[in-house]
GROMACS .gro file of C-alpha atoms in nm:
model
  471
    1MET     CA    1   9.910   2.639   3.807
    2LEU     CA    2   9.689   2.615   4.123
    3LEU     CA    3   9.304   2.627   4.057
    4LEU     CA    4   9.058   2.829   4.226
    5SER     CA    5   8.839   2.503   4.243
    6SER     CA    6   9.087   2.350   4.475
    7LEU     CA    7   9.039   2.601   4.748
    8LEU     CA    8   8.676   2.590   4.777
    9PRO     CA    9   8.520   2.430   5.067
   10GLU     CA   10   8.354   2.063   4.963
   11PRO     CA   11   7.988   2.055   4.852
   12VAL     CA   12   7.688   1.975   5.086
   13ASN     CA   13   7.640   1.654   4.944
   14GLY     CA   14   8.014   1.531   4.877
   15ALA     CA   15   8.013   1.279   5.171
   16ARG     CA   16   7.728   1.064   4.960
   17ASN     CA   17   7.965   1.031   4.678
   18LYS     CA   18   8.284   0.957   4.818
   19ASN     CA   19   8.279   0.583   4.730
   20VAL     CA   20   8.146   0.696   4.378
   21THR     CA   21   8.463   0.909   4.288
   22THR     CA   22   8.696   0.747   4.047
   23THR     CA   23   9.096   0.690   4.070
   24LYS     CA   24   9.156   0.971   3.788
   25ASP     CA   25   8.972   1.221   4.030
   26LYS     CA   26   9.133   1.105   4.342
   27ASN     CA   27   9.487   1.176   4.148
   28SER     CA   28   9.401   1.518   4.065
   29LEU     CA   29   9.290   1.592   4.407
   30ASN     CA   30   9.617   1.448   4.537
   31SER     CA   31   9.818   1.637   4.304
   32ARG     CA   32   9.666   1.963   4.384
   33ASN     CA   33   9.695   1.920   4.752
   34ALA     CA   34  10.066   1.843   4.685
   35ARG     CA   35  10.111   2.156   4.526
   36ILE     CA   36   9.940   2.401   4.749
   37VAL     CA   37  10.150   2.234   5.066
   38LYS     CA   38  10.449   2.311   4.865
   39GLU     CA   39  10.373   2.654   4.806
   40LEU     CA   40  10.301   2.718   5.150
   41THR     CA   41  10.623   2.539   5.270
   42GLU     CA   42  10.854   2.716   5.026
   43LYS     CA   43  10.729   3.086   5.155
   44LYS     CA   44  11.003   3.226   5.319
   45ASP     CA   45  10.770   3.458   5.534
   46VAL     CA   46  10.613   3.232   5.779
   47ASP     CA   47  10.475   3.508   6.016
   48LYS     CA   48  10.194   3.598   5.787
   49THR     CA   49   9.838   3.473   5.852
   50ASP     CA   50   9.682   3.235   5.640
   51LYS     CA   51   9.459   3.481   5.464
   52SER     CA   52   9.780   3.660   5.348
   53LEU     CA   53   9.934   3.313   5.246
   54ILE     CA   54   9.636   3.228   5.025
   55ASP     CA   55   9.627   3.591   4.850
   56ASP     CA   56  10.006   3.535   4.804
   57LEU     CA   57   9.923   3.192   4.642
   58PHE     CA   58   9.645   3.349   4.436
   59ASP     CA   59   9.855   3.607   4.319
   60ILE     CA   60  10.120   3.376   4.204
   61ASN     CA   61   9.907   3.119   4.039
   62ILE     CA   62   9.627   3.324   3.926
   63ARG     CA   63   9.708   3.649   3.821
   64LYS     CA   64  10.024   3.562   3.670
   65GLY     CA   65   9.964   3.594   3.298
   66THR     CA   66   9.580   3.653   3.307
   67THR     CA   67   9.475   3.940   3.122
   68PHE     CA   68   9.117   4.117   3.107
   69SER     CA   69   9.072   3.963   2.755
   70ASP     CA   70   9.040   3.673   2.900
   71PHE     CA   71   8.719   3.721   3.066
   72VAL     CA   72   8.553   3.839   2.791
   73PRO     CA   73   8.361   3.558   2.600
   74LEU     CA   74   8.451   3.411   2.272
   75ARG     CA   75   8.141   3.526   2.105
   76GLN     CA   76   8.224   3.888   2.202
   77ASN     CA   77   8.546   3.853   2.056
   78ASP     CA   78   8.518   3.641   1.758
   79PHE     CA   79   8.141   3.648   1.631
   80SER     CA   80   8.217   3.342   1.375
   81VAL     CA   81   8.262   3.110   1.659
   82ARG     CA   82   7.989   2.816   1.661
   83ALA     CA   83   7.987   2.545   1.897
   84PRO     CA   84   8.002   2.215   1.768
   85MET     CA   85   7.683   2.050   1.676
   86PRO     CA   86   7.626   1.654   1.756
   87THR     CA   87   7.568   1.460   1.446
   88GLN     CA   88   7.250   1.273   1.323
   89GLN     CA   89   7.405   0.952   1.434
   90GLU     CA   90   7.447   1.085   1.784
   91ILE     CA   91   7.107   1.192   1.786
   92ASN     CA   92   6.944   0.904   1.707
   93GLU     CA   93   7.136   0.708   1.949
   94THR     CA   94   7.040   0.916   2.255
   95PHE     CA   95   6.683   0.937   2.164
   96LEU     CA   96   6.684   0.543   2.128
   97ARG     CA   97   6.847   0.507   2.481
   98THR     CA   98   6.603   0.767   2.629
   99LYS     CA   99   6.298   0.594   2.486
  100GLY     CA  100   6.394   0.275   2.617
  101VAL     CA  101   6.429   0.417   2.973
  102PHE     CA  102   6.097   0.572   2.947
  103GLU     CA  103   5.939   0.244   2.815
  104LYS     CA  104   6.105   0.039   3.083
  105ILE     CA  105   5.978   0.271   3.391
  106LEU     CA  106   5.623   0.291   3.202
  107SER     CA  107   5.612  -0.093   3.160
  108GLY     CA  108   5.694  -0.138   3.550
  109LYS     CA  109   5.418   0.124   3.663
  110THR     CA  110   5.136  -0.023   3.427
  111GLN     CA  111   5.212  -0.390   3.402
  112ASN     CA  112   5.044  -0.580   3.720
  113LYS     CA  113   5.339  -0.703   3.913
  114SER     CA  114   5.132  -0.960   4.147
  115SER     CA  115   4.939  -1.139   3.863
  116THR     CA  116   5.241  -1.151   3.605
  117PRO     CA  117   5.404  -1.509   3.630
  118LEU     CA  118   5.804  -1.509   3.631
  119SER     CA  119   5.996  -1.815   3.566
  120SER     CA  120   6.287  -1.905   3.781
  121GLN     CA  121   6.533  -1.739   3.538
  122GLN     CA  122   6.342  -1.386   3.547
  123ALA     CA  123   6.321  -1.438   3.941
  124ASN     CA  124   6.688  -1.491   3.946
  125ARG     CA  125   6.775  -1.215   3.705
  126GLN     CA  126   6.593  -0.965   3.919
  127SER     CA  127   6.711  -1.071   4.248
  128TYR     CA  128   6.940  -0.853   4.447
  129GLU     CA  129   7.179  -0.880   4.741
  130ILE     CA  130   7.175  -0.663   5.089
  131ASN     CA  131   7.485  -0.645   5.285
  132TYR     CA  132   7.440  -0.563   5.639
  133LYS     CA  133   7.597  -0.633   5.981
  134SER     CA  134   7.434  -0.775   6.257
  135THR     CA  135   7.495  -0.694   6.627
  136ALA     CA  136   7.252  -0.938   6.788
  137GLY     CA  137   7.447  -1.154   7.023
  138ASP     CA  138   7.787  -1.044   6.909
  139LYS     CA  139   7.929  -0.718   7.016
  140ASN     CA  140   8.168  -0.707   6.699
  141GLY     CA  141   7.914  -0.801   6.496
  142LYS     CA  142   7.885  -1.037   6.157
  143ASP     CA  143   7.854  -0.930   5.826
  144ARG     CA  144   7.570  -1.078   5.690
  145ILE     CA  145   7.407  -1.096   5.282
  146VAL     CA  146   7.047  -1.122   5.237
  147LYS     CA  147   6.946  -1.229   4.876
  148ILE     CA  148   6.587  -1.114   4.775
  149VAL     CA  149   6.449  -1.269   4.503
  150GLN     CA  150   6.075  -1.240   4.357
  151HIS     CA  151   5.832  -1.495   4.422
  152ALA     CA  152   5.733  -1.699   4.118
  153ALA     CA  153   5.379  -1.713   4.071
  154ASP     CA  154   5.162  -2.029   3.954
  155PRO     CA  155   5.072  -1.902   3.588
  156LEU     CA  156   4.734  -2.099   3.599
  157GLN     CA  157   4.619  -1.909   3.921
  158PRO     CA  158   4.354  -1.637   3.833
  159ASN     CA  159   4.436  -1.262   3.929
  160THR     CA  160   4.358  -1.213   4.316
  161ILE     CA  161   4.290  -0.830   4.228
  162LYS     CA  162   3.945  -0.856   4.015
  163ALA     CA  163   3.911  -0.580   3.783
  164LYS     CA  164   3.598  -0.382   3.812
  165LYS     CA  165   3.390  -0.241   3.491
  166VAL     CA  166   3.428   0.098   3.411
  167VAL     CA  167   3.132   0.277   3.255
  168ALA     CA  168   3.188   0.517   3.013
  169PRO     CA  169   3.004   0.867   3.112
  170ALA     CA  170   2.708   0.933   2.868
  171THR     CA  171   2.805   1.225   2.640
  172GLU     CA  172   2.527   1.463   2.559
  173ASP     CA  173   2.659   1.486   2.165
  174ASN     CA  174   2.457   1.228   1.986
  175GLN     CA  175   2.640   0.941   1.773
  176THR     CA  176   2.706   1.012   1.433
  177PRO     CA  177   2.652   0.713   1.211
  178ILE     CA  178   2.916   0.628   0.954
  179PHE     CA  179   2.819   0.572   0.614
  180HIS     CA  180   3.030   0.375   0.388
  181LYS     CA  181   3.034   0.394   0.012
  182THR     CA  182   2.866   0.115  -0.177
  183ASP     CA  183   2.843   0.000  -0.550
  184ALA     CA  184   2.528   0.154  -0.696
  185GLY     CA  185   2.510  -0.150  -0.974
  186ASN     CA  186   2.583  -0.411  -0.742
  187THR     CA  187   2.251  -0.472  -0.529
  188GLU     CA  188   2.282  -0.814  -0.446
  189LYS     CA  189   2.367  -0.933  -0.111
  190LYS     CA  190   2.721  -1.023  -0.007
  191VAL     CA  191   2.768  -1.373   0.104
  192LEU     CA  192   3.036  -1.390   0.372
  193THR     CA  193   3.293  -1.684   0.350
  194LYS     CA  194   3.368  -1.888   0.635
  195GLU     CA  195   3.714  -1.720   0.707
  196GLU     CA  196   3.538  -1.383   0.702
  197ARG     CA  197   3.289  -1.501   0.944
  198ASP     CA  198   3.558  -1.650   1.169
  199GLN     CA  199   3.722  -1.312   1.185
  200TRP     CA  200   3.378  -1.101   1.281
  201ASN     CA  201   3.326  -1.411   1.571
  202ILE     CA  202   3.368  -1.279   1.931
  203PRO     CA  203   3.454  -1.549   2.158
  204ALA     CA  204   3.218  -1.550   2.477
  205ALA     CA  205   3.366  -1.424   2.815
  206ILE     CA  206   3.534  -1.677   3.033
  207SER     CA  207   3.508  -1.542   3.404
  208SER     CA  208   3.796  -1.649   3.645
  209TRP     CA  209   3.592  -1.651   3.942
  210LYS     CA  210   3.260  -1.789   3.857
  211ASN     CA  211   3.137  -2.112   3.687
  212PRO     CA  212   2.774  -2.170   3.762
  213ASN     CA  213   2.707  -2.398   3.500
  214GLY     CA  214   3.024  -2.623   3.558
  215TYR     CA  215   3.147  -2.606   3.195
  216THR     CA  216   3.500  -2.765   3.145
  217ILE     CA  217   3.731  -2.480   2.990
  218ALA     CA  218   4.031  -2.600   2.827
  219LEU     CA  219   4.356  -2.440   2.949
  220ASP     CA  220   4.481  -2.315   2.617
  221LYS     CA  221   4.153  -2.148   2.560
  222ARG     CA  222   4.158  -1.978   2.879
  223LEU     CA  223   4.513  -1.846   2.853
  224ARG     CA  224   4.442  -1.724   2.510
  225LEU     CA  225   4.161  -1.506   2.615
  226ASP     CA  226   4.368  -1.391   2.943
  227ALA     CA  227   4.515  -1.017   2.840
  228ARG     CA  228   4.755  -1.037   3.143
  229TYR     CA  229   5.003  -1.282   2.947
  230ASN     CA  230   5.043  -1.074   2.633
  231LYS     CA  231   5.248  -0.741   2.693
  232ASP     CA  232   5.121  -0.520   2.422
  233ASN     CA  233   4.749  -0.653   2.456
  234THR     CA  234   4.717  -0.686   2.070
  235ALA     CA  235   4.756  -1.050   2.008
  236PRO     CA  236   4.652  -1.374   2.171
  237TYR     CA  237   4.901  -1.543   2.411
  238GLU     CA  238   5.107  -1.818   2.247
  239VAL     CA  239   5.068  -2.108   2.441
  240ASN     CA  240   5.336  -2.353   2.467
  241GLU     CA  241   5.315  -2.714   2.323
  242LYS     CA  242   5.338  -2.862   2.667
  243LEU     CA  243   5.066  -2.683   2.824
  244THR     CA  244   4.829  -2.831   2.519
  245ALA     CA  245   4.985  -3.167   2.587
  246LEU     CA  246   4.867  -3.121   2.966
  247SER     CA  247   4.512  -3.040   2.857
  248THR     CA  248   4.507  -3.318   2.651
  249ALA     CA  249   4.592  -3.557   2.892
  250LEU     CA  250   4.382  -3.404   3.133
  251GLU     CA  251   4.053  -3.450   2.917
  252ASP     CA  252   4.194  -3.790   2.820
  253ALA     CA  253   4.199  -3.864   3.201
  254ASP     CA  254   3.830  -3.721   3.250
  255ARG     CA  255   3.712  -3.916   2.960
  256ILE     CA  256   3.854  -4.237   3.097
  257ALA     CA  257   3.717  -4.182   3.443
  258ARG     CA  258   3.371  -4.106   3.316
  259ASP     CA  259   3.390  -4.439   3.083
  260GLU     CA  260   3.511  -4.647   3.395
  261LEU     CA  261   3.224  -4.490   3.609
  262LYS     CA  262   2.970  -4.579   3.354
  263GLN     CA  263   3.065  -4.942   3.314
  264LYS     CA  264   3.043  -4.970   3.704
  265ALA     CA  265   2.720  -4.835   3.718
  266GLU     CA  266   2.616  -5.090   3.408
  267LEU     CA  267   2.759  -5.360   3.614
  268LYS     CA  268   2.556  -5.299   3.929
  269ARG     CA  269   2.275  -5.269   3.727
  270LYS     CA  270   2.302  -5.626   3.585
  271GLU     CA  271   2.406  -5.737   3.919
  272ALA     CA  272   2.073  -5.605   4.049
  273GLU     CA  273   1.865  -5.722   3.762
  274LYS     CA  274   2.000  -6.087   3.832
  275GLU     CA  275   1.904  -6.082   4.239
  276ILE     CA  276   1.571  -5.951   4.149
  277LYS     CA  277   1.551  -6.276   3.912
  278SER     CA  278   1.667  -6.520   4.153
  279LYS     CA  279   1.418  -6.362   4.431
  280GLU     CA  280   1.146  -6.433   4.168
  281GLU     CA  281   1.248  -6.787   4.095
  282LYS     CA  282   1.256  -6.835   4.477
  283LEU     CA  283   0.924  -6.715   4.498
  284LYS     CA  284   0.795  -6.917   4.252
  285LEU     CA  285   0.916  -7.202   4.387
  286LEU     CA  286   0.809  -7.166   4.740
  287SER     CA  287   0.437  -7.109   4.574
  288ALA     CA  288   0.462  -7.398   4.412
  289LYS     CA  289   0.565  -7.602   4.677
  290ALA     CA  290   0.271  -7.425   4.926
  291ARG     CA  291   0.016  -7.535   4.641
  292GLU     CA  292   0.144  -7.893   4.634
  293HIS     CA  293   0.096  -7.920   5.003
  294ALA     CA  294  -0.231  -7.747   5.017
  295ASN     CA  295  -0.336  -8.037   4.732
  296LEU     CA  296  -0.165  -8.299   4.970
  297THR     CA  297  -0.341  -8.175   5.255
  298ARG     CA  298  -0.690  -8.138   5.090
  299ASN     CA  299  -0.656  -8.508   4.942
  300SER     CA  300  -0.565  -8.624   5.259
  301ARG     CA  301  -0.876  -8.473   5.426
  302TYR     CA  302  -1.113  -8.643   5.201
  303GLU     CA  303  -0.913  -8.964   5.246
  304GLY     CA  304  -0.980  -9.187   5.554
  305SER     CA  305  -1.232  -9.435   5.679
  306SER     CA  306  -1.617  -9.461   5.544
  307ASN     CA  307  -1.726  -9.355   5.885
  308ASP     CA  308  -1.534  -9.060   5.884
  309SER     CA  309  -1.668  -8.957   5.542
  310LYS     CA  310  -2.034  -8.994   5.638
  311GLU     CA  311  -1.992  -8.797   5.958
  312LEU     CA  312  -1.841  -8.502   5.735
  313GLU     CA  313  -2.124  -8.529   5.501
  314ALA     CA  314  -2.404  -8.557   5.752
  315GLU     CA  315  -2.217  -8.238   5.926
  316ARG     CA  316  -2.198  -8.047   5.570
  317ALA     CA  317  -2.557  -8.107   5.517
  318ARG     CA  318  -2.684  -7.988   5.831
  319THR     CA  319  -2.458  -7.688   5.785
  320LEU     CA  320  -2.632  -7.624   5.438
  321ILE     CA  321  -2.960  -7.668   5.620
  322ARG     CA  322  -2.903  -7.416   5.904
  323LYS     CA  323  -2.763  -7.142   5.639
  324ALA     CA  324  -3.081  -7.211   5.414
  325LYS     CA  325  -3.288  -7.150   5.693
  326THR     CA  326  -3.101  -6.862   5.811
  327GLN     CA  327  -3.126  -6.692   5.498
  328ASP     CA  328  -3.510  -6.730   5.458
  329ILE     CA  329  -3.581  -6.575   5.799
  330GLU     CA  330  -3.371  -6.285   5.731
  331LYS     CA  331  -3.520  -6.254   5.364
  332ASP     CA  332  -3.878  -6.265   5.574
  333ILE     CA  333  -3.773  -5.990   5.782
  334ARG     CA  334  -3.638  -5.766   5.516
  335THR     CA  335  -3.976  -5.836   5.347
  336SER     CA  336  -4.153  -5.732   5.670
  337LYS     CA  337  -3.960  -5.381   5.680
  338MET     CA  338  -4.060  -5.301   5.317
  339SER     CA  339  -4.333  -5.056   5.215
  340THR     CA  340  -4.672  -5.172   5.053
  341SER     CA  341  -4.515  -5.048   4.713
  342GLU     CA  342  -4.193  -5.239   4.745
  343LYS     CA  343  -4.406  -5.562   4.852
  344LEU     CA  344  -4.637  -5.518   4.551
  345ARG     CA  345  -4.374  -5.496   4.304
  346LYS     CA  346  -4.209  -5.797   4.454
  347LEU     CA  347  -4.500  -5.986   4.450
  348ALA     CA  348  -4.571  -5.849   4.099
  349TYR     CA  349  -4.193  -5.985   4.032
  350SER     CA  350  -4.249  -6.329   4.175
  351GLN     CA  351  -4.562  -6.406   3.953
  352LYS     CA  352  -4.420  -6.245   3.633
  353ARG     CA  353  -4.670  -5.971   3.649
  354ASP     CA  354  -4.598  -5.608   3.522
  355ILE     CA  355  -4.727  -5.366   3.722
  356SER     CA  356  -4.704  -4.984   3.641
  357GLU     CA  357  -4.514  -4.743   3.896
  358LYS     CA  358  -4.856  -4.524   3.862
  359VAL     CA  359  -5.057  -4.810   4.028
  360ILE     CA  360  -4.782  -4.901   4.259
  361LEU     CA  361  -4.757  -4.512   4.376
  362GLU     CA  362  -5.123  -4.505   4.394
  363ALA     CA  363  -5.103  -4.773   4.674
  364ALA     CA  364  -5.009  -4.554   4.980
  365LYS     CA  365  -5.242  -4.286   4.895
  366ALA     CA  366  -5.564  -4.210   5.080
  367THR     CA  367  -5.922  -4.259   4.883
  368LYS     CA  368  -6.005  -3.940   4.708
  369VAL     CA  369  -6.351  -3.745   4.842
  370GLU     CA  370  -6.476  -3.486   4.634
  371GLN     CA  371  -6.636  -3.325   4.954
  372VAL     CA  372  -6.306  -3.258   5.106
  373SER     CA  373  -6.177  -3.050   4.842
  374TYR     CA  374  -6.282  -2.760   5.072
  375ASP     CA  375  -6.408  -2.663   5.421
  376SER     CA  376  -6.766  -2.681   5.415
  377ARG     CA  377  -6.800  -2.527   5.732
  378LEU     CA  378  -6.728  -2.199   5.595
  379PHE     CA  379  -7.052  -2.183   5.402
  380SER     CA  380  -7.295  -2.254   5.716
  381LYS     CA  381  -7.099  -2.066   5.976
  382GLY     CA  382  -7.209  -1.736   5.865
  383ALA     CA  383  -7.583  -1.787   5.865
  384ASN     CA  384  -7.593  -2.029   6.193
  385ALA     CA  385  -7.291  -1.888   6.376
  386HIS     CA  386  -7.486  -1.836   6.684
  387SER     CA  387  -7.759  -2.118   6.646
  388LYS     CA  388  -7.769  -2.455   6.868
  389ARG     CA  389  -7.951  -2.778   6.758
  390SER     CA  390  -7.939  -2.870   7.120
  391GLU     CA  391  -7.817  -2.752   7.478
  392ASP     CA  392  -7.620  -3.063   7.498
  393GLN     CA  393  -7.388  -2.979   7.165
  394VAL     CA  394  -7.083  -2.809   7.230
  395TYR     CA  395  -6.922  -2.799   6.926
  396ASP     CA  396  -7.064  -2.665   6.585
  397ASN     CA  397  -6.956  -2.970   6.382
  398PRO     CA  398  -6.849  -3.335   6.469
  399LEU     CA  399  -6.521  -3.382   6.540
  400PHE     CA  400  -6.457  -3.707   6.304
  401ALA     CA  401  -6.656  -3.561   6.017
  402GLU     CA  402  -6.434  -3.760   5.739
  403GLN     CA  403  -6.367  -4.110   5.834
  404ASP     CA  404  -6.195  -4.202   5.498
  405ILE     CA  405  -5.887  -3.966   5.601
  406GLY     CA  406  -5.815  -4.152   5.943
  407SER     CA  407  -5.831  -4.462   5.746
  408LEU     CA  408  -5.499  -4.426   5.618
  409TYR     CA  409  -5.299  -4.439   5.950
  410ARG     CA  410  -5.500  -4.739   6.062
  411PRO     CA  411  -5.240  -5.028   6.123
  412ASN     CA  412  -5.287  -5.331   5.958
  413LEU     CA  413  -5.335  -5.618   6.201
  414ASN     CA  414  -5.218  -5.918   5.967
  415GLU     CA  415  -4.901  -5.741   5.869
  416LEU     CA  416  -4.827  -5.707   6.270
  417ASP     CA  417  -4.925  -6.076   6.320
  418LYS     CA  418  -4.695  -6.204   6.062
  419GLN     CA  419  -4.414  -5.983   6.193
  420ILE     CA  420  -4.438  -6.111   6.546
  421GLN     CA  421  -4.421  -6.470   6.393
  422ASP     CA  422  -4.087  -6.377   6.216
  423GLU     CA  423  -3.944  -6.239   6.496
  424ASP     CA  424  -4.041  -6.548   6.713
  425MET     CA  425  -3.904  -6.782   6.465
  426LEU     CA  426  -3.563  -6.597   6.442
  427ASN     CA  427  -3.557  -6.591   6.824
  428ARG     CA  428  -3.595  -6.953   6.851
  429ILE     CA  429  -3.330  -7.044   6.603
  430LYS     CA  430  -3.055  -6.802   6.753
  431SER     CA  431  -3.131  -7.004   7.084
  432THR     CA  432  -2.998  -7.320   6.959
  433LYS     CA  433  -2.658  -7.460   7.040
  434THR     CA  434  -2.533  -7.331   6.706
  435PHE     CA  435  -2.542  -6.992   6.783
  436ASP     CA  436  -2.450  -7.025   7.146
  437ALA     CA  437  -2.127  -7.198   7.019
  438ALA     CA  438  -2.067  -6.883   6.808
  439SER     CA  439  -2.150  -6.650   7.081
  440THR     CA  440  -1.861  -6.469   7.286
  441ASN     CA  441  -1.776  -6.584   7.642
  442SER     CA  442  -1.842  -6.331   7.911
  443GLY     CA  443  -1.575  -6.439   8.175
  444PRO     CA  444  -1.263  -6.616   8.174
  445ILE     CA  445  -1.207  -6.981   8.047
  446GLU     CA  446  -1.323  -7.241   8.291
  447PHE     CA  447  -1.130  -7.571   8.325
  448THR     CA  448  -1.332  -7.897   8.435
  449GLU     CA  449  -1.192  -8.198   8.570
  450ALA     CA  450  -1.189  -8.495   8.349
  451GLU     CA  451  -1.425  -8.807   8.458
  452ASN     CA  452  -1.276  -9.061   8.243
  453ALA     CA  453  -1.128  -9.327   8.450
  454GLY     CA  454  -0.811  -9.366   8.194
  455ASN     CA  455  -0.730  -9.001   8.266
  456LYS     CA  456  -0.717  -9.045   8.633
  457SER     CA  457  -0.496  -9.339   8.606
  458LYS     CA  458  -0.245  -9.132   8.358
  459THR     CA  459  -0.171  -8.854   8.644
  460LYS     CA  460   0.059  -9.059   8.885
  461ASP     CA  461   0.214  -8.952   9.184
  462ASN     CA  462   0.591  -8.995   9.068
  463PHE     CA  463   0.723  -8.789   9.380
  464GLY     CA  464   0.479  -8.937   9.667
  465ILE     CA  465   0.375  -8.541   9.730
  466GLN     CA  466  -0.005  -8.641   9.727
  467GLU     CA  467   0.030  -8.898   9.992
  468LYS     CA  468   0.269  -8.659  10.230
  469ARG     CA  469  -0.061  -8.433  10.203
  470LYS     CA  470  -0.283  -8.672  10.311
  471GLU     CA  471  -0.059  -8.766  10.595
   0.00000   0.00000   0.00000
């Protein structure tokens, strides 16, 4: 029997699914085409058009044994007909299969593929191949196969995409506190156990990008707090035993390195202390040698002939005398420059007498005159302002009416004579040879020719230069 669908044109997207067709479909199409060809070839009247041939074939294959009741739906003919419903087992299987497909799609969308580490087996399992024909350098082309494998990432590398904090929008409704029921009779405070405290403990946040304090965080703790390795984000990541062993080995290596550095620092400190002690011992030896050498030179200086010792003693005595005279002259000069009160105080101290400060302070004051407490000219000036005793009198009163006040600034001739004598004595001492030798030279060093005959004999003319000059 020829079907109507065999005479319809191919669908628009049929070319895409040519390779997808099964062998069963291909066999059915071939049988249909064979029957159509057989019907067309077996017709006796070949002069008819293609349309008439198709109509004849339709009349032969379709209308044969077909009635109007065949086009009426089954529910109209028999209302008791029911479509077969799937069983509960089929429904559950379909539900689980659909759920698995959706979960796979959602997990692929929500999971961060760039940060999820993959093992080599997972990477090879997700790989796929692409077949293509390259025409570069060859006219016919070559078939090439490219295998695409996902790159396996380092599981300890932090995520390159930093998650930003999202602040929840403020709600206008006030938060309603939640009250729990408590026992009215039990008023004592409940003491939490260690297990309960550990359950309420919230670990500190560990950043994968910042470590300003330089804290060392164990790898197992870092992975336990990292939610990327937990698919459901409900439980900590189960760390492999090898990773724990690796972190322990790293900690041991760090501890051993620190111990070695500490030992090196201790050895350096001990070597520095030894070097300092050796230097101190060397300095002590040098100072002892210097003291011994000084004692030897001091002893050798006073050893020698009796004549030398006498000359040294005489020179030392003269030096002491000169020094004593110089001190006496300087003392007299300082005394001459003292004020009268200081001289009196020094004199009293030398005579072992005690003079009060009031007496010493009154030494430089003028003689008190009771009449000088006011100006007497003011009393006589009013009545005798225009009267004169004689024509030769130019002023009203004498110029030096108070002679006692003028005696304050009168020089002391005895003190001046003594000061002049002291200065003459000092100049005479300075003009001696002792002070001339200590004075600085005003010009360059002058050399004089030796007058001794022995020196002349020593200077010999080895090469005869002086004789040649004379010639």
